[in-house]
Amino acid sequence: MNLLVSTDWLAAEMGKTDLRIIDATLFLPAMARNARAEFEAAHIPGAVFFDIEEVSDTSNPLPSMLPPAEKFASRCQALGLGDGSRIVVYDNSPLRSAARVWWMLNLFGAHEVAILDGGFGKWQAEGRAVESGKPIVRHRHFTVWADKALVRDMGQMTENLRTKAEQVVDARGAGRFTGAEPDPRPGVRPGHMPGSRNIPYSALFNEDGTYKPPAEIKALFDAANIDLSKPVTATCGSGITAPVLAFGAALLGKTNVAVYDGSWSEWGAHPHNPVVTGA
């Protein structure tokens, strides 16, 4: 299974006993939309809803932080996701939140995970079948595992300012990165980490929500002076869109891009962390 699968491919594979489909739609509060309600109104047949906000470390004041491995495995089992499953993730969100769940699944030990190119929007635009309601699933075993090589914390990001061992690429929009726009979170300063580069996650997509061809994605990394032959860590506002850049790099063959889970909602809120404004 490729990392990126088409709607034609998914339609042809539906019904296979090892295939699992996840709706990973997430909206910000300001969007005034309810992802679970929209899922129950219409989703790809056989899909289950992955609640990113709930499958998180809910004891952490930061948004949508990674949950303990045991919680992640438990939630996956309840969704019918298990060892040996081929998993296709999609979303219907401007945040392209399928990439967050793709990253989480890889971090917690799933072996075959793909993203549906164009997501639910493309599926619907093509007039393909949808269903409504809550799916009935059978629990499956999901082995507890966590590959912490794919995640960074604030201490590691601070140490990287000294060592410069890893390139840091920021997925936020240019206005947020430069500090020209205020951060939407109270108490979070605008700007970016010293030495980080900017590739807005939205730049990786065509107008129809499909990913751009690999050559165009590679050109984005090149333009930001990110060398994919060297270590890379992605960051964003709250850890949701940074995985889009990690996925884009994976499409180019670099599958080990780490994500700073706390991202700017953590970094920019700490008064002692250095912050840079401007391009």
Coordinates of N, CA and C in Angstrom, one line a residue, residues 93-97 99 169-176 198-212 216-217 220 235-236 240-246 248:
S93 N -11.2 18.5 6.7 CA -10.8 19.7 7.4 C -9.8 20.5 6.7
P94 N -9.9 21.9 6.8 CA -8.8 22.7 6.2 C -7.5 22.5 6.9
L95 N -7.5 21.9 8.1 CA -6.3 21.6 8.8 C -5.5 20.4 8.3
R96 N -6.2 19.7 7.3 CA -5.6 18.4 6.8 C -5.1 17.5 7.9
S97 N -6.0 17.3 8.9 CA -5.7 16.6 10.1 C -5.5 15.1 10.0
A99 N -3.1 13.9 8.5 CA -1.6 13.7 8.7 C -1.3 13.5 10.1
V169 N 11.5 23.1 10.7 CA 10.6 23.7 9.7 C 9.3 23.9 10.3
D170 N 8.7 25.1 10.1 CA 7.5 25.5 10.7 C 6.3 25.5 9.7
A171 N 5.2 24.8 10.0 CA 4.1 24.7 9.1 C 3.1 25.8 9.1
R172 N 3.3 26.7 10.0 CA 2.2 27.8 10.1 C 2.3 28.7 8.9
G173 N 1.3 29.5 8.8 CA 1.2 30.5 7.7 C 2.3 31.5 7.9
A174 N 2.7 32.2 6.8 CA 3.8 33.2 6.8 C 3.6 34.3 7.8
G175 N 2.3 34.8 8.0 CA 2.0 35.9 8.9 C 2.3 35.5 10.3
R176 N 1.9 34.2 10.7 CA 2.1 33.7 12.0 C 3.6 33.5 12.3
N198 N 10.3 28.3 7.2 CA 8.8 28.3 7.0 C 8.4 27.6 5.7
I199 N 7.5 26.6 5.9 CA 6.8 26.0 4.7 C 5.3 25.9 5.2
P200 N 4.5 26.9 4.8 CA 3.1 26.7 5.3 C 2.5 25.4 4.8
Y201 N 1.9 24.7 5.6 CA 1.4 23.3 5.3 C 0.4 23.4 4.1
S202 N -0.3 24.5 4.0 CA -1.3 24.6 2.9 C -0.6 24.6 1.5
A203 N 0.7 25.0 1.5 CA 1.4 25.0 0.2 C 1.6 23.7 -0.4
L204 N 1.4 22.6 0.3 CA 1.6 21.2 -0.2 C 0.4 20.7 -1.0
F205 N -0.7 21.5 -1.0 CA -1.9 21.0 -1.6 C -2.4 21.8 -2.9
N206 N -3.0 21.0 -3.8 CA -3.7 21.6 -4.9 C -5.0 22.2 -4.4
E207 N -5.7 22.9 -5.3 CA -6.9 23.5 -5.0 C -8.0 22.5 -4.6
D208 N -7.9 21.3 -5.2 CA -9.0 20.3 -4.9 C -8.6 19.5 -3.6
G209 N -7.6 19.9 -2.9 CA -7.3 19.2 -1.6 C -6.3 18.0 -1.8
T210 N -5.9 17.7 -3.0 CA -5.0 16.6 -3.2 C -3.6 17.2 -3.0
Y211 N -2.7 16.3 -2.7 CA -1.3 16.6 -2.5 C -0.6 17.0 -3.9
K212 N 0.3 18.0 -3.9 CA 1.0 18.3 -5.1 C 1.9 17.2 -5.4
E216 N 7.1 19.1 -6.9 CA 6.7 20.4 -6.4 C 6.8 20.4 -4.9
I217 N 6.6 19.3 -4.2 CA 6.8 19.3 -2.7 C 8.3 19.5 -2.5
L220 N 9.4 23.0 -2.6 CA 9.1 23.8 -1.4 C 10.2 23.6 -0.3
T235 N 7.4 21.7 13.2 CA 6.6 22.3 14.2 C 5.5 23.1 13.6
C236 N 4.5 23.5 14.4 CA 3.4 24.3 13.9 C 2.8 25.1 15.0
I240 N -0.8 19.9 15.1 CA -1.7 19.3 14.2 C -1.2 19.3 12.7
T241 N -0.7 20.5 12.3 CA -0.3 20.6 10.9 C 1.1 20.3 10.6
A242 N 2.0 20.3 11.6 CA 3.4 19.9 11.4 C 3.5 18.5 10.7
P243 N 2.6 17.5 11.1 CA 2.7 16.2 10.4 C 2.4 16.3 8.9
V244 N 1.8 17.3 8.4 CA 1.6 17.5 7.0 C 3.0 17.6 6.3
L245 N 3.9 18.3 6.9 CA 5.2 18.5 6.4 C 6.0 17.2 6.5
A246 N 5.8 16.5 7.7 CA 6.4 15.1 7.8 C 5.9 14.2 6.8
G248 N 4.7 15.0 3.8 CA 5.2 15.5 2.5 C 6.7 15.0 2.3

